[in-house]
Amino acid sequence: MTTVYELRCRECGKTCGVQPLSICDECFSPLEVAFDLEYARTRFTREAVSQGPLNMWRYRALLPVSDDYVPRTPAGFTPLVPAPQLAAHVGARNLYIKNDAVCMPTLSFKDRVVAVALANAQAFGFDTVGCSSTGNLANAVAAQAARLGLKTFILVPADLEPAKILNTQVYGATLVRVDGSYDHVNRLSSQIADRYSCGFVNVNLRPYYAEGSKTVGFEIAEQLGWRLPDNVVVPMAGGSLITKIRKAFDELIALGIVENKEVRFFGAQATGCSPIATAVKNGSEFIEPQRPNTIARSLAIGNPADGVYAARAIRKTGGWAEDVSDVEIVSAIQELAETEGIFTETAGGVTTAVTARLYAHGRIQPDELTVTCITGNGLKTTDCLNGAYEQNKAIRPRLADFEEFVEEQTAASQGLSLAGR
Ligand SMILES: *Cc1c(COP(=O)(O)O)cnc(C)c1O
Ligand SMILES: [Zn+2]
C-alpha cells in the first residue's frame, strides 16, 4: 500500500485509491477504507491517544483524514457510565451505557460520522454537501456544514418528526422533504450524487462517513481502561454502526493495544422495521427488504445498505439480534429515564428494550461486561410520549394548597409522602 489508507472493495478486494466513491466498479460491492496498520502502529498508541484532544479526533491516526487536517468539529468522547439501576431491572450485574444522547453538537452519534465525511468533502473540493436522512443525520450535516460554510441539500421523508425537521432548518440548511420512505429518499440521493458535483455523506462519501462510527468502539475500549467488553448491544438502521464498532475493536487488537478477545455483537431493531434482525433469526444470508412502520424513525431503513455485513458480524461473533414493538420502545424510554436519568429517543428505547430481552432470554449472562449503545436524545422524539403524562392542575402559591396537593397525591397512592422537620 502506497498511501496510509485507501478504498478497498469488501468482496473482490480491488483497491481504488482515495476518491468520492462508495461502490466497486468491478463487482458493485461496497467499498470500505482500509488502513496501513503498520504505519498506524507507530502513531496510534495508548500514549499518543491520551495526549490527544478530548473528542473523537484523539483517534485520528485511524480515521481517513490527511496528517495536516485541522479538525473543526469536536464531536464524540461521550460518557461511558455504569448503569446499576437499569441493570437491577433487567437482571444484569455488569451493564454500562455508552451515552451518545449527549454527543455534540447535535445530540446523536451521527455527529461522529458527519465530522469525518465533511472533512473528506472539503478535501475533495466539494462546496455543496448533502445526505438522505432518517433525521439525526440531517441535523448533524446541517449543523456542521453551517460551521464549515458548506452549502447543503438535505433529503428526508416528508413525515419526519417535527423536532428533527426544525433541528435541520434552524442551521439554514436547504431541506428537501420527499414524499416517500427513507428508501425512496436514498435512491433519489444516489441519482443526484451521480449527476451533480455534491458530496453526499452517505452516498459517494459513505466509506469515509462510516469510519467515524469506529470512534464509538475506540472510546468504549479506552474508557474501560483499554479493555474490550464481553458484549455490545447496538441499534441498527443501515447496519453500519455495528460493523464499524467491530472494525474498531479488530484494529485495536491488531495493533496490540487491547487483548485479543471475541466480543459478541447484538443488534437491535424495531419490529416495524427489522430486516436485519429477521435475517439473523432466520439464519439467512439474504436481507429481505421491508416497508417500515414504526415510531423508531431513525432506525426505519427497510433496505439496509450494510445489512448483510451487520448480520454477518452478529453471527460470526456468536451474538444475536432482537426486535421490539412500539409499545415496548416507549416503556423502555421511560425505564431508562427513571432508572439512570438518561432521556433517549425512540432508537434508544429500541436498544434498551432489546437489551432487557437479551438478558431475559439468557442470550447475555448477568455477570458479563456488557455495553449498550444509546445513540440519540429524547428531546428530538417527544411526540412518542404525547399523552403519557397527565398535566397536574396548577396550585395557588400557598402552603395550604401545596399540602392539599400532597394529600391528594398520597390518597391517589402516588407514593409521595413528606416528613415534617
Ligand atoms: C442512524 C442511527 C442509528 C443506526 O445507524 P446505522 O449505522 O445506519 O445502523 C442508530 N441510532 C440512531 C439514533 C441513529 O440516528
Ligand atoms: Zn469489487
GROMACS .gro file of C-alpha atoms and ligand atoms in nm:
model
  437
    1MET     CA    1   0.000   0.000   0.000
    2THR     CA    2   0.144   0.333  -0.100
    3THR     CA    3  -0.089   0.562   0.091
    4VAL     CA    4  -0.176   0.539   0.461
    5TYR     CA    5  -0.532   0.443   0.376
    6GLU     CA    6  -0.730   0.376   0.063
    7LEU     CA    7  -1.060   0.244  -0.058
    8ARG     CA    8  -1.088  -0.131  -0.097
    9CYS     CA    9  -1.376  -0.345  -0.220
   10ARG     CA   10  -1.526  -0.556   0.055
   11GLU     CA   11  -1.583  -0.851  -0.178
   12CYS     CA   12  -1.324  -0.862  -0.458
   13GLY     CA   13  -1.053  -0.666  -0.275
   14LYS     CA   14  -0.988  -0.425  -0.562
   15THR     CA   15  -0.827  -0.103  -0.436
   16CYS     CA   16  -0.949   0.233  -0.567
   17GLY     CA   17  -0.728   0.498  -0.409
   18VAL     CA   18  -0.884   0.789  -0.225
   19GLN     CA   19  -1.180   0.941  -0.408
   20PRO     CA   20  -1.551   1.012  -0.356
   21LEU     CA   21  -1.682   0.666  -0.441
   22SER     CA   22  -1.873   0.401  -0.248
   23ILE     CA   23  -1.931   0.114  -0.491
   24CYS     CA   24  -1.670  -0.107  -0.658
   25ASP     CA   25  -1.676  -0.054  -1.037
   26GLU     CA   26  -1.565  -0.414  -1.082
   27CYS     CA   27  -1.824  -0.611  -0.882
   28PHE     CA   28  -2.065  -0.341  -0.748
   29SER     CA   29  -1.998  -0.431  -0.384
   30PRO     CA   30  -1.947  -0.164  -0.119
   31LEU     CA   31  -1.606  -0.005  -0.076
   32GLU     CA   32  -1.451   0.048   0.262
   33VAL     CA   33  -1.149   0.237   0.392
   34ALA     CA   34  -0.852   0.010   0.461
   35PHE     CA   35  -0.565   0.141   0.674
   36ASP     CA   36  -0.199   0.058   0.658
   37LEU     CA   37  -0.187  -0.078   1.012
   38GLU     CA   38   0.193  -0.098   1.010
   39TYR     CA   39   0.201   0.278   0.959
   40ALA     CA   40  -0.072   0.334   1.218
   41ARG     CA   41   0.116   0.122   1.472
   42THR     CA   42   0.371   0.396   1.535
   43ARG     CA   43   0.108   0.669   1.568
   44PHE     CA   44  -0.191   0.506   1.734
   45THR     CA   45  -0.056   0.417   2.077
   46ARG     CA   46  -0.222   0.442   2.417
   47GLU     CA   47   0.009   0.727   2.499
   48ALA     CA   48  -0.044   0.921   2.177
   49VAL     CA   49  -0.420   0.884   2.215
   50SER     CA   50  -0.415   1.003   2.576
   51GLN     CA   51  -0.237   1.321   2.468
   52GLY     CA   52  -0.497   1.395   2.201
   53PRO     CA   53  -0.795   1.627   2.239
   54LEU     CA   54  -1.095   1.514   2.448
   55ASN     CA   55  -1.302   1.437   2.141
   56MET     CA   56  -1.313   1.180   1.861
   57TRP     CA   57  -1.009   1.332   1.690
   58ARG     CA   58  -0.784   1.173   1.952
   59TYR     CA   59  -0.821   0.862   1.731
   60ARG     CA   60  -0.736   1.041   1.407
   61ALA     CA   61  -0.447   0.805   1.327
   62LEU     CA   62  -0.717   0.550   1.238
   63LEU     CA   63  -0.955   0.795   1.071
   64PRO     CA   64  -0.940   0.877   0.698
   65VAL     CA   65  -0.805   1.232   0.710
   66SER     CA   66  -0.470   1.369   0.600
   67ASP     CA   67  -0.200   1.448   0.852
   68ASP     CA   68  -0.241   1.822   0.808
   69TYR     CA   69  -0.619   1.820   0.854
   70VAL     CA   70  -0.726   2.061   1.128
   71PRO     CA   71  -1.050   1.933   1.289
   72ARG     CA   72  -1.328   2.188   1.323
   73THR     CA   73  -1.592   1.981   1.499
   74PRO     CA   74  -1.508   1.848   1.846
   75ALA     CA   75  -1.765   1.566   1.838
   76GLY     CA   76  -1.761   1.250   2.045
   77PHE     CA   77  -1.592   1.141   2.367
   78THR     CA   78  -1.927   1.088   2.530
   79PRO     CA   79  -1.968   0.929   2.875
   80LEU     CA   80  -1.950   0.555   2.933
   81VAL     CA   81  -2.142   0.512   3.256
   82PRO     CA   82  -2.225   0.212   3.475
   83ALA     CA   83  -2.600   0.150   3.480
   84PRO     CA   84  -2.660  -0.034   3.810
   85GLN     CA   85  -3.028   0.053   3.845
   86LEU     CA   86  -3.122  -0.037   3.490
   87ALA     CA   87  -2.913  -0.349   3.544
   88ALA     CA   88  -3.118  -0.444   3.851
   89HIS     CA   89  -3.436  -0.403   3.644
   90VAL     CA   90  -3.321  -0.628   3.363
   91GLY     CA   91  -3.135  -0.890   3.565
   92ALA     CA   92  -2.784  -0.770   3.483
   93ARG     CA   93  -2.489  -0.711   3.714
   94ASN     CA   94  -2.226  -0.556   3.490
   95LEU     CA   95  -2.402  -0.322   3.250
   96TYR     CA   96  -2.268   0.003   3.102
   97ILE     CA   97  -2.430   0.266   2.883
   98LYS     CA   98  -2.239   0.444   2.608
   99ASN     CA   99  -2.431   0.768   2.610
  100ASP     CA  100  -2.436   0.937   2.270
  101ALA     CA  101  -2.761   1.109   2.365
  102VAL     CA  102  -2.520   1.383   2.467
  103CYS     CA  103  -2.289   1.370   2.164
  104MET     CA  104  -2.203   1.719   2.045
  105PRO     CA  105  -2.305   1.924   1.857
  106THR     CA  106  -2.647   1.776   1.765
  107LEU     CA  107  -2.713   1.509   2.029
  108SER     CA  108  -2.670   1.186   1.836
  109PHE     CA  109  -2.384   0.960   1.729
  110LYS     CA  110  -2.430   1.091   1.373
  111ASP     CA  111  -2.209   1.388   1.466
  112ARG     CA  112  -1.915   1.147   1.453
  113VAL     CA  113  -1.978   1.017   1.102
  114VAL     CA  114  -2.054   1.362   0.966
  115ALA     CA  115  -1.733   1.507   1.109
  116VAL     CA  116  -1.529   1.257   0.908
  117ALA     CA  117  -1.748   1.281   0.596
  118LEU     CA  118  -1.729   1.661   0.579
  119ALA     CA  119  -1.354   1.661   0.634
  120ASN     CA  120  -1.335   1.447   0.321
  121ALA     CA  121  -1.593   1.656   0.133
  122GLN     CA  122  -1.365   1.955   0.182
  123ALA     CA  123  -1.054   1.759   0.088
  124PHE     CA  124  -1.226   1.656  -0.237
  125GLY     CA  125  -1.318   2.018  -0.306
  126PHE     CA  126  -1.697   1.996  -0.273
  127ASP     CA  127  -1.862   2.324  -0.179
  128THR     CA  128  -2.203   2.156  -0.154
  129VAL     CA  129  -2.283   1.856   0.063
  130GLY     CA  130  -2.594   1.652   0.117
  131CYS     CA  131  -2.744   1.344   0.271
  132SER     CA  132  -3.051   1.128   0.278
  133SER     CA  133  -3.156   1.101   0.636
  134THR     CA  134  -3.397   0.949   0.884
  135GLY     CA  135  -3.345   1.262   1.096
  136ASN     CA  136  -3.030   1.265   1.303
  137LEU     CA  137  -2.800   1.268   1.003
  138ALA     CA  138  -2.990   1.568   0.868
  139ASN     CA  139  -2.934   1.753   1.196
  140ALA     CA  140  -2.563   1.671   1.205
  141VAL     CA  141  -2.496   1.761   0.842
  142ALA     CA  142  -2.689   2.088   0.874
  143ALA     CA  143  -2.503   2.198   1.187
  144GLN     CA  144  -2.154   2.105   1.078
  145ALA     CA  145  -2.199   2.235   0.722
  146ALA     CA  146  -2.306   2.570   0.869
  147ARG     CA  147  -1.986   2.583   1.072
  148LEU     CA  148  -1.773   2.495   0.770
  149GLY     CA  149  -1.955   2.730   0.532
  150LEU     CA  150  -2.072   2.450   0.302
  151LYS     CA  151  -2.397   2.458   0.106
  152THR     CA  152  -2.640   2.174   0.171
  153PHE     CA  153  -2.913   1.963   0.020
  154ILE     CA  154  -3.070   1.753   0.291
  155LEU     CA  155  -3.330   1.500   0.186
  156VAL     CA  156  -3.569   1.348   0.436
  157PRO     CA  157  -3.900   1.161   0.430
  158ALA     CA  158  -4.173   1.430   0.440
  159ASP     CA  159  -4.342   1.294   0.752
  160LEU     CA  160  -4.038   1.304   0.981
  161GLU     CA  161  -4.073   1.408   1.348
  162PRO     CA  162  -4.122   1.789   1.370
  163ALA     CA  163  -3.824   1.833   1.605
  164LYS     CA  164  -3.590   1.668   1.357
  165ILE     CA  165  -3.719   1.893   1.076
  166LEU     CA  166  -3.675   2.205   1.290
  167ASN     CA  167  -3.331   2.092   1.409
  168THR     CA  168  -3.226   2.086   1.045
  169GLN     CA  169  -3.385   2.411   0.928
  170VAL     CA  170  -3.250   2.620   1.214
  171TYR     CA  171  -2.897   2.589   1.072
  172GLY     CA  172  -3.007   2.744   0.743
  173ALA     CA  173  -2.986   2.415   0.556
  174THR     CA  174  -3.176   2.352   0.235
  175LEU     CA  175  -3.422   2.087   0.345
  176VAL     CA  176  -3.589   1.875   0.078
  177ARG     CA  177  -3.893   1.688   0.210
  178VAL     CA  178  -3.965   1.388  -0.009
  179ASP     CA  179  -4.299   1.217  -0.034
  180GLY     CA  180  -4.190   0.861   0.035
  181SER     CA  181  -3.997   0.635   0.268
  182TYR     CA  182  -3.628   0.665   0.353
  183ASP     CA  183  -3.551   0.412   0.083
  184HIS     CA  184  -3.711   0.636  -0.182
  185VAL     CA  185  -3.517   0.931  -0.041
  186ASN     CA  186  -3.192   0.737  -0.059
  187ARG     CA  187  -3.247   0.631  -0.420
  188LEU     CA  188  -3.309   0.993  -0.518
  189SER     CA  189  -2.990   1.098  -0.337
  190SER     CA  190  -2.786   0.848  -0.537
  191GLN     CA  191  -2.925   0.990  -0.860
  192ILE     CA  192  -2.838   1.345  -0.753
  193ALA     CA  193  -2.487   1.244  -0.646
  194ASP     CA  194  -2.437   1.074  -0.986
  195ARG     CA  195  -2.545   1.377  -1.183
  196TYR     CA  196  -2.416   1.673  -0.981
  197SER     CA  197  -2.096   1.765  -0.800
  198CYS     CA  198  -2.214   1.719  -0.446
  199GLY     CA  199  -2.062   1.534  -0.154
  200PHE     CA  200  -2.341   1.314  -0.025
  201VAL     CA  201  -2.216   1.197   0.311
  202ASN     CA  202  -2.393   0.861   0.300
  203VAL     CA  203  -2.373   0.805  -0.075
  204ASN     CA  204  -2.046   0.895  -0.253
  205LEU     CA  205  -1.871   0.973   0.078
  206ARG     CA  206  -2.014   0.671   0.258
  207PRO     CA  207  -1.687   0.480   0.313
  208TYR     CA  208  -1.536   0.784   0.492
  209TYR     CA  209  -1.858   0.857   0.680
  210ALA     CA  210  -1.871   0.501   0.809
  211GLU     CA  211  -1.521   0.523   0.961
  212GLY     CA  212  -1.650   0.790   1.201
  213SER     CA  213  -1.857   0.521   1.374
  214LYS     CA  214  -1.537   0.345   1.478
  215THR     CA  215  -1.479   0.615   1.737
  216VAL     CA  216  -1.766   0.470   1.944
  217GLY     CA  217  -1.566   0.148   1.966
  218PHE     CA  218  -1.234   0.320   2.036
  219GLU     CA  219  -1.397   0.517   2.318
  220ILE     CA  220  -1.560   0.213   2.475
  221ALA     CA  221  -1.223   0.035   2.484
  222GLU     CA  222  -1.032   0.335   2.618
  223GLN     CA  223  -1.299   0.420   2.876
  224LEU     CA  224  -1.291   0.061   3.004
  225GLY     CA  225  -0.918   0.108   3.063
  226TRP     CA  226  -0.814  -0.033   2.725
  227ARG     CA  227  -1.020  -0.347   2.770
  228LEU     CA  228  -1.290  -0.489   2.548
  229PRO     CA  229  -1.634  -0.574   2.683
  230ASP     CA  230  -1.785  -0.922   2.653
  231ASN     CA  231  -2.093  -0.793   2.468
  232VAL     CA  232  -2.217  -0.480   2.295
  233VAL     CA  233  -2.578  -0.406   2.208
  234VAL     CA  234  -2.613  -0.173   1.911
  235PRO     CA  235  -2.919  -0.026   1.734
  236MET     CA  236  -2.926  -0.092   1.359
  237ALA     CA  237  -3.063   0.120   1.076
  238GLY     CA  238  -2.838   0.077   0.772
  239GLY     CA  239  -2.626  -0.159   0.982
  240SER     CA  240  -2.307   0.046   0.956
  241LEU     CA  241  -2.251   0.140   1.321
  242ILE     CA  242  -2.247  -0.219   1.446
  243THR     CA  243  -1.996  -0.331   1.183
  244LYS     CA  244  -1.770  -0.032   1.250
  245ILE     CA  245  -1.759  -0.082   1.626
  246ARG     CA  246  -1.638  -0.431   1.544
  247LYS     CA  247  -1.382  -0.293   1.299
  248ALA     CA  248  -1.255  -0.058   1.572
  249PHE     CA  249  -1.211  -0.348   1.816
  250ASP     CA  250  -1.036  -0.555   1.547
  251GLU     CA  251  -0.795  -0.271   1.470
  252LEU     CA  252  -0.713  -0.227   1.839
  253ILE     CA  253  -0.643  -0.599   1.865
  254ALA     CA  254  -0.429  -0.592   1.550
  255LEU     CA  255  -0.223  -0.305   1.695
  256GLY     CA  256  -0.181  -0.493   2.023
  257ILE     CA  257  -0.350  -0.213   2.218
  258VAL     CA  258  -0.607  -0.445   2.376
  259GLU     CA  259  -0.602  -0.817   2.443
  260ASN     CA  260  -0.726  -1.045   2.168
  261LYS     CA  261  -1.084  -1.123   2.259
  262GLU     CA  262  -1.400  -1.205   2.064
  263VAL     CA  263  -1.664  -0.952   2.159
  264ARG     CA  264  -2.020  -1.069   2.091
  265PHE     CA  265  -2.230  -0.824   1.889
  266PHE     CA  266  -2.604  -0.792   1.948
  267GLY     CA  267  -2.824  -0.595   1.710
  268ALA     CA  268  -3.143  -0.406   1.800
  269GLN     CA  269  -3.430  -0.313   1.570
  270ALA     CA  270  -3.795  -0.217   1.592
  271THR     CA  271  -4.034  -0.493   1.487
  272GLY     CA  272  -4.191  -0.244   1.243
  273CYS     CA  273  -3.860  -0.230   1.055
  274SER     CA  274  -3.650  -0.535   1.131
  275PRO     CA  275  -3.492  -0.665   0.810
  276ILE     CA  276  -3.155  -0.736   0.974
  277ALA     CA  277  -3.292  -0.890   1.294
  278THR     CA  278  -3.521  -1.108   1.084
  279ALA     CA  279  -3.230  -1.236   0.876
  280VAL     CA  280  -3.031  -1.316   1.190
  281LYS     CA  281  -3.323  -1.501   1.346
  282ASN     CA  282  -3.386  -1.698   1.027
  283GLY     CA  283  -3.017  -1.776   0.982
  284SER     CA  284  -3.041  -1.619   0.637
  285GLU     CA  285  -2.754  -1.464   0.439
  286PHE     CA  286  -3.008  -1.258   0.247
  287ILE     CA  287  -3.173  -0.940   0.377
  288GLU     CA  288  -3.536  -0.920   0.272
  289PRO     CA  289  -3.633  -0.551   0.238
  290GLN     CA  290  -3.930  -0.430   0.443
  291ARG     CA  291  -4.165  -0.136   0.431
  292PRO     CA  292  -4.102   0.045   0.762
  293ASN     CA  293  -4.384   0.110   1.005
  294THR     CA  294  -4.253   0.211   1.347
  295ILE     CA  295  -4.214   0.512   1.574
  296ALA     CA  296  -3.838   0.445   1.573
  297ARG     CA  297  -3.796   0.664   1.267
  298SER     CA  298  -3.420   0.699   1.297
  299LEU     CA  299  -3.388   0.321   1.252
  300ALA     CA  300  -3.653   0.294   0.980
  301ILE     CA  301  -3.442   0.180   0.685
  302GLY     CA  302  -3.623  -0.102   0.507
  303ASN     CA  303  -3.337  -0.187   0.271
  304PRO     CA  304  -3.022  -0.151   0.482
  305ALA     CA  305  -2.701  -0.082   0.287
  306ASP     CA  306  -2.482  -0.274   0.533
  307GLY     CA  307  -2.744  -0.526   0.641
  308VAL     CA  308  -2.556  -0.829   0.513
  309TYR     CA  309  -2.237  -0.723   0.692
  310ALA     CA  310  -2.423  -0.642   1.014
  311ALA     CA  311  -2.592  -0.984   1.015
  312ARG     CA  312  -2.256  -1.148   0.945
  313ALA     CA  313  -2.084  -0.962   1.232
  314ILE     CA  314  -2.358  -1.074   1.468
  315ARG     CA  315  -2.348  -1.436   1.354
  316LYS     CA  316  -1.969  -1.465   1.341
  317THR     CA  317  -1.921  -1.330   1.693
  318GLY     CA  318  -2.184  -1.553   1.850
  319GLY     CA  319  -2.424  -1.266   1.915
  320TRP     CA  320  -2.792  -1.231   1.832
  321ALA     CA  321  -3.049  -0.978   1.715
  322GLU     CA  322  -3.390  -0.893   1.853
  323ASP     CA  323  -3.674  -0.660   1.762
  324VAL     CA  324  -3.930  -0.493   1.986
  325SER     CA  325  -4.273  -0.336   1.944
  326ASP     CA  326  -4.352   0.035   1.956
  327VAL     CA  327  -4.522  -0.012   2.294
  328GLU     CA  328  -4.208  -0.173   2.433
  329ILE     CA  329  -3.998   0.111   2.289
  330VAL     CA  330  -4.195   0.376   2.476
  331SER     CA  331  -4.185   0.194   2.808
  332ALA     CA  332  -3.812   0.131   2.769
  333ILE     CA  333  -3.756   0.505   2.713
  334GLN     CA  334  -3.936   0.567   3.042
  335GLU     CA  335  -3.750   0.287   3.220
  336LEU     CA  336  -3.409   0.421   3.114
  337ALA     CA  337  -3.503   0.775   3.221
  338GLU     CA  338  -3.641   0.659   3.558
  339THR     CA  339  -3.350   0.429   3.640
  340GLU     CA  340  -3.045   0.608   3.502
  341GLY     CA  341  -3.158   0.964   3.436
  342ILE     CA  342  -3.095   0.934   3.063
  343PHE     CA  343  -3.363   1.054   2.823
  344THR     CA  344  -3.318   0.883   2.490
  345GLU     CA  345  -3.505   0.898   2.163
  346THR     CA  346  -3.700   0.607   2.017
  347ALA     CA  347  -3.381   0.438   1.889
  348GLY     CA  348  -3.252   0.423   2.247
  349GLY     CA  349  -3.586   0.277   2.353
  350VAL     CA  350  -3.527   0.002   2.097
  351THR     CA  351  -3.179  -0.067   2.231
  352THR     CA  352  -3.289  -0.066   2.594
  353ALA     CA  353  -3.587  -0.295   2.533
  354VAL     CA  354  -3.375  -0.534   2.329
  355THR     CA  355  -3.106  -0.535   2.599
  356ALA     CA  356  -3.367  -0.632   2.858
  357ARG     CA  357  -3.491  -0.913   2.637
  358LEU     CA  358  -3.141  -1.049   2.574
  359TYR     CA  359  -3.096  -1.091   2.950
  360ALA     CA  360  -3.446  -1.232   2.993
  361HIS     CA  361  -3.382  -1.494   2.725
  362GLY     CA  362  -3.040  -1.584   2.862
  363ARG     CA  363  -2.859  -1.463   2.550
  364ILE     CA  364  -2.645  -1.243   2.776
  365GLN     CA  365  -2.536  -1.365   3.119
  366PRO     CA  366  -2.571  -1.127   3.417
  367ASP     CA  367  -2.201  -1.103   3.505
  368GLU     CA  368  -2.071  -1.047   3.154
  369LEU     CA  369  -1.937  -0.698   3.088
  370THR     CA  370  -2.198  -0.557   2.855
  371VAL     CA  371  -2.218  -0.215   2.690
  372THR     CA  372  -2.548  -0.094   2.548
  373CYS     CA  373  -2.526   0.193   2.298
  374ILE     CA  374  -2.767   0.482   2.343
  375THR     CA  375  -2.733   0.676   2.020
  376GLY     CA  376  -2.977   0.968   2.030
  377ASN     CA  377  -3.155   1.220   2.252
  378GLY     CA  378  -3.514   1.204   2.376
  379LEU     CA  379  -3.582   1.573   2.321
  380LYS     CA  380  -3.598   1.501   1.948
  381THR     CA  381  -3.881   1.248   1.966
  382THR     CA  382  -4.107   1.378   2.240
  383ASP     CA  383  -4.410   1.303   2.019
  384CYS     CA  384  -4.390   0.938   2.121
  385LEU     CA  385  -4.471   1.040   2.480
  386ASN     CA  386  -4.773   1.254   2.391
  387GLY     CA  387  -5.045   1.170   2.641
  388ALA     CA  388  -4.814   0.961   2.858
  389TYR     CA  389  -4.827   1.205   3.147
  390GLU     CA  390  -5.124   1.397   3.274
  391GLN     CA  391  -5.079   1.764   3.345
  392ASN     CA  392  -5.131   1.831   3.719
  393LYS     CA  393  -5.361   2.122   3.780
  394ALA     CA  394  -5.174   2.433   3.888
  395ILE     CA  395  -5.197   2.530   4.256
  396ARG     CA  396  -5.207   2.876   4.402
  397PRO     CA  397  -4.873   2.987   4.557
  398ARG     CA  398  -4.982   2.899   4.911
  399LEU     CA  399  -4.857   2.640   5.157
  400ALA     CA  400  -5.210   2.523   5.226
  401ASP     CA  401  -5.263   2.450   4.858
  402PHE     CA  402  -4.937   2.260   4.846
  403GLU     CA  403  -5.039   2.050   5.147
  404GLU     CA  404  -5.372   1.975   4.989
  405PHE     CA  405  -5.189   1.872   4.674
  406VAL     CA  406  -4.967   1.633   4.871
  407GLU     CA  407  -5.272   1.486   5.044
  408GLU     CA  408  -5.444   1.425   4.713
  409GLN     CA  409  -5.134   1.263   4.573
  410THR     CA  410  -5.097   1.041   4.878
  411ALA     CA  411  -5.463   0.947   4.855
  412ALA     CA  412  -5.408   0.860   4.491
  413SER     CA  413  -5.128   0.638   4.625
  414GLN     CA  414  -4.855   0.804   4.422
  415GLY     CA  415  -4.613   0.700   4.694
  416LEU     CA  416  -4.545   1.062   4.782
  417SER     CA  417  -4.505   1.149   5.148
  418LEU     CA  418  -4.340   1.433   5.331
  419ALA     CA  419  -4.179   1.407   5.671
  420GLY     CA  420  -4.208   1.718   5.894
  421ARG     CA  421  -3.897   1.889   6.025
  422LIG     C1  422  -2.853   0.633   1.225
  422LIG     C2  423  -2.882   0.590   1.364
  422LIG     C3  424  -2.852   0.460   1.410
  422LIG     C4  425  -2.803   0.345   1.323
  422LIG     O1  426  -2.704   0.370   1.237
  422LIG     P1  427  -2.660   0.273   1.117
  422LIG     O2  428  -2.514   0.294   1.115
  422LIG     O3  429  -2.730   0.322   0.996
  422LIG     O4  430  -2.700   0.132   1.152
  422LIG     C5  431  -2.874   0.433   1.542
  422LIG     N1  432  -2.924   0.524   1.626
  422LIG     C6  433  -2.957   0.648   1.587
  422LIG     C7  434  -3.016   0.742   1.687
  422LIG     C8  435  -2.935   0.687   1.455
  422LIG     O5  436  -2.968   0.810   1.417
  423ZN      ZN  437  -1.528  -0.542  -0.603
   0.00000   0.00000   0.00000
